[in-house]
Tab-separated table of N, CA and C in Angstrom:
chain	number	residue	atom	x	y	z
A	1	UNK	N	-2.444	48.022	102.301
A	1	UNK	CA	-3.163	47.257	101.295
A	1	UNK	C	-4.523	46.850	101.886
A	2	UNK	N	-5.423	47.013	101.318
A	2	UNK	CA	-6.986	46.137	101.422
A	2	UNK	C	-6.987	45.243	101.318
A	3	UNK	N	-7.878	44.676	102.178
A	3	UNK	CA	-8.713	43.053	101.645
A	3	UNK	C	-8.569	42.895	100.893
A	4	UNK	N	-9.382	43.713	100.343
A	4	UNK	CA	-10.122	43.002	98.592
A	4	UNK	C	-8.313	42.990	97.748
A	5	UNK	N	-7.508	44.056	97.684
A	5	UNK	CA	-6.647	43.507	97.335
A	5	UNK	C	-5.684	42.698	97.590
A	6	UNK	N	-5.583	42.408	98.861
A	6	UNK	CA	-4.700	41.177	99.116
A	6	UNK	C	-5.753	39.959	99.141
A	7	UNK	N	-6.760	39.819	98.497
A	7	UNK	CA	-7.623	38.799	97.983
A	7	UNK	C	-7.585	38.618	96.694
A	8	UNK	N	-7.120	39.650	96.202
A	8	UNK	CA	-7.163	39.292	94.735
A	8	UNK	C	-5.990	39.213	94.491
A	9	UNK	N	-5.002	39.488	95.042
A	9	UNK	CA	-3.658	38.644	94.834
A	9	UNK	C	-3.227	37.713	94.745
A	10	UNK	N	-4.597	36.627	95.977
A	10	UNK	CA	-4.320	35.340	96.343
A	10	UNK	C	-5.722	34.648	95.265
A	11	UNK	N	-5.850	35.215	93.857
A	11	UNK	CA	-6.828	34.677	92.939
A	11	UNK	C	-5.972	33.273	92.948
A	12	UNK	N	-5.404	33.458	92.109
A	12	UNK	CA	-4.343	32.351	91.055
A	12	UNK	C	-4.257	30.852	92.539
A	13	UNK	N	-3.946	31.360	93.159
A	13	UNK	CA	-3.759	30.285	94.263
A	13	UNK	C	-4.871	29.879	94.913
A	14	UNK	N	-5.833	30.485	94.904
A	14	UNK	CA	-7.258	30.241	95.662
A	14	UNK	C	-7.426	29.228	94.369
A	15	UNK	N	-7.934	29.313	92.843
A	15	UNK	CA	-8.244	28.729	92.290
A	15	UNK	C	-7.491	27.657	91.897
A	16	UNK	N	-6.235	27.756	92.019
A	16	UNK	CA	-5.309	26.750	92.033
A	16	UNK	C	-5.733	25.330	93.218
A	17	UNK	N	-5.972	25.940	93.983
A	17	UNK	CA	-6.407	24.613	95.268
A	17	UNK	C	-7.500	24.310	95.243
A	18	UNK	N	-8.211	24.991	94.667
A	18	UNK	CA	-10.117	24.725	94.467
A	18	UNK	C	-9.547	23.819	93.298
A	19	UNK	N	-8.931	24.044	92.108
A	19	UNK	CA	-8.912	23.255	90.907
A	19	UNK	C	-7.732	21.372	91.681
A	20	UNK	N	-7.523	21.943	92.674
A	20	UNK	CA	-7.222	20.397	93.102
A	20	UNK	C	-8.183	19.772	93.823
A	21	UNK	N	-8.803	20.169	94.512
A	21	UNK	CA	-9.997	19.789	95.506
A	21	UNK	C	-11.023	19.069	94.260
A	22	UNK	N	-11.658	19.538	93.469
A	22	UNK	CA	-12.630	19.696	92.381
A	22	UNK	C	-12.076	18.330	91.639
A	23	UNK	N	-11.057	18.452	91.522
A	23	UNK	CA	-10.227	17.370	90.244
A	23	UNK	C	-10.555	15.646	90.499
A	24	UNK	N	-11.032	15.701	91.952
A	24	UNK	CA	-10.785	14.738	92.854
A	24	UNK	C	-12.589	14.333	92.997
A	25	UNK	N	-12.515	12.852	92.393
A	25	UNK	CA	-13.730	12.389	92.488
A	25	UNK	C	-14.268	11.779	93.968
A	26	UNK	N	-15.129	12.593	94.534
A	26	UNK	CA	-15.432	12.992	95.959
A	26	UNK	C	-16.785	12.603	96.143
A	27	UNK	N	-17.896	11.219	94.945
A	27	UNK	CA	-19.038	10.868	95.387
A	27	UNK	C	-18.887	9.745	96.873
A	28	UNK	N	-19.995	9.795	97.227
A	28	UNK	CA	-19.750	8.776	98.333
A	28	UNK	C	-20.016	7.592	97.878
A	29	UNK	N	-18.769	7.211	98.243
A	29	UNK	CA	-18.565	5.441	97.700
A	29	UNK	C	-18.983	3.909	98.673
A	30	UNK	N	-18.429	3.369	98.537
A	30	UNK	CA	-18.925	2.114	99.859
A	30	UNK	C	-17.541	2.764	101.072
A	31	UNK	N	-18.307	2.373	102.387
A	31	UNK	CA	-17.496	2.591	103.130
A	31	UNK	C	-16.520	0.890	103.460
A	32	UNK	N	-15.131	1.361	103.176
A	32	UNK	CA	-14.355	0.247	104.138
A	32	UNK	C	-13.259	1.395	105.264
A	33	UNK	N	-12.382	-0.078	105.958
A	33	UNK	CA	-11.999	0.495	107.334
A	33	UNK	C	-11.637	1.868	107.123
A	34	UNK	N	-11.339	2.435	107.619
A	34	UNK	CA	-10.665	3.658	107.775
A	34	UNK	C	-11.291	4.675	106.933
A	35	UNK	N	-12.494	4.489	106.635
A	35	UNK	CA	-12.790	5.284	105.103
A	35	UNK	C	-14.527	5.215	105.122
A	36	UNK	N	-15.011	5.955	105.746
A	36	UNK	CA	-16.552	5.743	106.148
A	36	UNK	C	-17.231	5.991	105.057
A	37	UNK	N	-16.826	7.112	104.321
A	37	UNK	CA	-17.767	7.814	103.553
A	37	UNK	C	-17.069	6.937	101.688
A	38	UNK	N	-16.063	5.932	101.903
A	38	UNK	CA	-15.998	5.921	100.498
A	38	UNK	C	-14.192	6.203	100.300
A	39	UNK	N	-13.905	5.800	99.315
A	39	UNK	CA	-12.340	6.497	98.807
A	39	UNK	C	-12.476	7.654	98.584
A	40	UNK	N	-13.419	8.278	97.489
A	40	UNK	CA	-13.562	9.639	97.059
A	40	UNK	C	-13.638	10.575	97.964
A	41	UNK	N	-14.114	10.563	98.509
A	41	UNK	CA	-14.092	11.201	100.161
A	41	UNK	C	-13.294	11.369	100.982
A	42	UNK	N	-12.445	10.396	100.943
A	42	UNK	CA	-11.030	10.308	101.778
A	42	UNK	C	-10.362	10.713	101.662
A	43	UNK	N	-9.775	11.192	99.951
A	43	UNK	CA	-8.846	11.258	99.519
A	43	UNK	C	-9.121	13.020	99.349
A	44	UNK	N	-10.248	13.628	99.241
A	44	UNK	CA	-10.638	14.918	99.182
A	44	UNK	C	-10.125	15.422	100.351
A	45	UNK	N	-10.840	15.138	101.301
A	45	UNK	CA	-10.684	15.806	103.082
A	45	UNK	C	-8.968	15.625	102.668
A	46	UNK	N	-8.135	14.101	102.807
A	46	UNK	CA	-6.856	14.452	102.585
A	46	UNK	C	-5.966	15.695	101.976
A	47	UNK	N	-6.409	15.493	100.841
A	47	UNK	CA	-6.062	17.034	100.020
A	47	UNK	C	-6.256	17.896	100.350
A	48	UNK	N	-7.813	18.800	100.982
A	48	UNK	CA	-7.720	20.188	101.642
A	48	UNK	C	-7.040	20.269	102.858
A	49	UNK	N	-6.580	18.955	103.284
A	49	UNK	CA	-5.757	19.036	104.888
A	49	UNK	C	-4.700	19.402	104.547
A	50	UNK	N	-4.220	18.708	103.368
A	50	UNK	CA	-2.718	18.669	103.025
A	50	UNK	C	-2.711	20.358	102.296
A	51	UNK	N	-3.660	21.038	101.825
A	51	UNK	CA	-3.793	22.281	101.284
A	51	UNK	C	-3.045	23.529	102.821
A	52	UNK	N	-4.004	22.891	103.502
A	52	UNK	CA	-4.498	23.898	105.017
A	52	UNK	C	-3.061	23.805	105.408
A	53	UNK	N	-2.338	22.633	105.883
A	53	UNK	CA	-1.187	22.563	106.265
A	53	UNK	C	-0.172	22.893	105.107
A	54	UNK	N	-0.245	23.035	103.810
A	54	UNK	CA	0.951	24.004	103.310
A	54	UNK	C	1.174	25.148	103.145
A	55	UNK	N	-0.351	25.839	103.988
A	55	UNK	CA	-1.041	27.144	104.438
A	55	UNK	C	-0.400	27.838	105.497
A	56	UNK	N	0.287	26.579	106.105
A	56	UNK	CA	0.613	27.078	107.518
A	56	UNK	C	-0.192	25.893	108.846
A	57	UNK	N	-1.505	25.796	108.181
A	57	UNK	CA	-1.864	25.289	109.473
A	57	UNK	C	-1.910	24.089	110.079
A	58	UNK	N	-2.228	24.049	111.314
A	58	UNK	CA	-1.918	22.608	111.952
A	58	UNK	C	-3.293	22.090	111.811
A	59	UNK	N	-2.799	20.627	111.105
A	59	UNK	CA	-4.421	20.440	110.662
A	59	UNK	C	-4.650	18.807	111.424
A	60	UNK	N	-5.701	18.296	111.667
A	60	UNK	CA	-5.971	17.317	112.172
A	60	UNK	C	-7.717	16.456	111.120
A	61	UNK	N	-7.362	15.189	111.048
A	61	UNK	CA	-8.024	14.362	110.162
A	61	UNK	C	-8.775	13.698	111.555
A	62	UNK	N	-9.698	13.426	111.246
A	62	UNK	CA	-10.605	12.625	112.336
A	62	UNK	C	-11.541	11.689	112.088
A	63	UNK	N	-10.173	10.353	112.170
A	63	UNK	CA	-10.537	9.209	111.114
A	63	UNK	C	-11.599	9.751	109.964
A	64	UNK	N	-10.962	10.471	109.231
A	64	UNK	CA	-11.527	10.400	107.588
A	64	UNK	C	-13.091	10.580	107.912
A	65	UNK	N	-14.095	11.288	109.405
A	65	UNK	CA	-15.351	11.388	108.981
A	65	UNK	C	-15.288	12.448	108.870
A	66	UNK	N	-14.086	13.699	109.691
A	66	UNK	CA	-14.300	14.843	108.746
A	66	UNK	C	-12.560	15.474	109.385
A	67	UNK	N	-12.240	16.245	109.648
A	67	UNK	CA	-11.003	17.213	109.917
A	67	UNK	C	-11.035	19.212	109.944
A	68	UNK	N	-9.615	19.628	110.546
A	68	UNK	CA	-10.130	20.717	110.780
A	68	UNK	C	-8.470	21.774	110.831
A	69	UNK	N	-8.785	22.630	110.405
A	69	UNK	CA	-7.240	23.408	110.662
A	69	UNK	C	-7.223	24.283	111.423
A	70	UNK	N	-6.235	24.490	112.129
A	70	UNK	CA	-6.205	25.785	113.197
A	70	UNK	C	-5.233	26.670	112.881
A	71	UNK	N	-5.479	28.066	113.301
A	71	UNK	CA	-4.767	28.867	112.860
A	71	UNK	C	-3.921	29.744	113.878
A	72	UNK	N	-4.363	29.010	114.897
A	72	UNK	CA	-3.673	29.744	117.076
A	72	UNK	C	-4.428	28.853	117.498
A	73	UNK	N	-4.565	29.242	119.325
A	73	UNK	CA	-4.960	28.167	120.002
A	73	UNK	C	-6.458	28.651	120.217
A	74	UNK	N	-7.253	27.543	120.536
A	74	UNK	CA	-8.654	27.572	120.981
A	74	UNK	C	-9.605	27.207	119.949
A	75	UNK	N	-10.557	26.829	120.287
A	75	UNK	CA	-12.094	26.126	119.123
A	75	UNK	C	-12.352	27.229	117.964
A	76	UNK	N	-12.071	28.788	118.599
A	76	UNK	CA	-12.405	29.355	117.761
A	76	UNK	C	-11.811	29.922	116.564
A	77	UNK	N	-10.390	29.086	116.713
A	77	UNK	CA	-9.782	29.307	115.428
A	77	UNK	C	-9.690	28.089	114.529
A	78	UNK	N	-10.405	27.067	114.537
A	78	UNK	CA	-10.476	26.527	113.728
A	78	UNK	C	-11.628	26.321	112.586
A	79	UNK	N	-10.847	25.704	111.243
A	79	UNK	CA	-12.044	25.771	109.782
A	79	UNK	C	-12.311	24.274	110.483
A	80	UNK	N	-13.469	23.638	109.998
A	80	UNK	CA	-13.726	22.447	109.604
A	80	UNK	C	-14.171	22.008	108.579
A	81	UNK	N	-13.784	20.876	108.059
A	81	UNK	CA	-14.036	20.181	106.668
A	81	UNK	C	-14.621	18.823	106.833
A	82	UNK	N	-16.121	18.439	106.261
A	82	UNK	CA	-16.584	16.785	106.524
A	82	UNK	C	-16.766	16.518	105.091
A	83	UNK	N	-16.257	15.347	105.068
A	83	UNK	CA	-16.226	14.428	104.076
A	83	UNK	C	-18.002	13.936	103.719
A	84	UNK	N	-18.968	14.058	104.233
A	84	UNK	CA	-20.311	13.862	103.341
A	84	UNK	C	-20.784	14.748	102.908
């Protein structure tokens, strides 16, 4: 099988997690503790973590200024995601 088709297999589910990410009001709000950038913000990064890790991957939040998933060991397998 190809890329492109085992990419377009994974349509329905790609847009499925974009349509949760998106759903989620993500302006930057006032910052309190734990939450620099705002609730909206917090709760986004949460969700693509919680996405990444039902992906498979081991994901890590870093206090809510941004987070990152890995996919094996070393820097160079990881995505990163920031909350501004």
């Amino acid at each position: 099988m190809s890329i492109k088709e085992e990419i377009h297999g994974l349509t329905d589910e790609i847009l499925t997690n974009l349509g949760r990410l998106v759903a989620i009001d993500s302006q930057l709000g006032t910052p309190s503790e734990g939450k620099p950038f705002g609730e909206g913000p917090a709760k986004v990064l949460e969700e693509a973590l919680k996405i990444a890790d039902e992906l498979g991957f081991k994901t890590v939040n870093l206090d809510n200024y941004c987070g990152y998933a890995e996919n094996g060991r070393g820097r160079r397998n990881r995505w990163y995601c920031r909350t501004s």
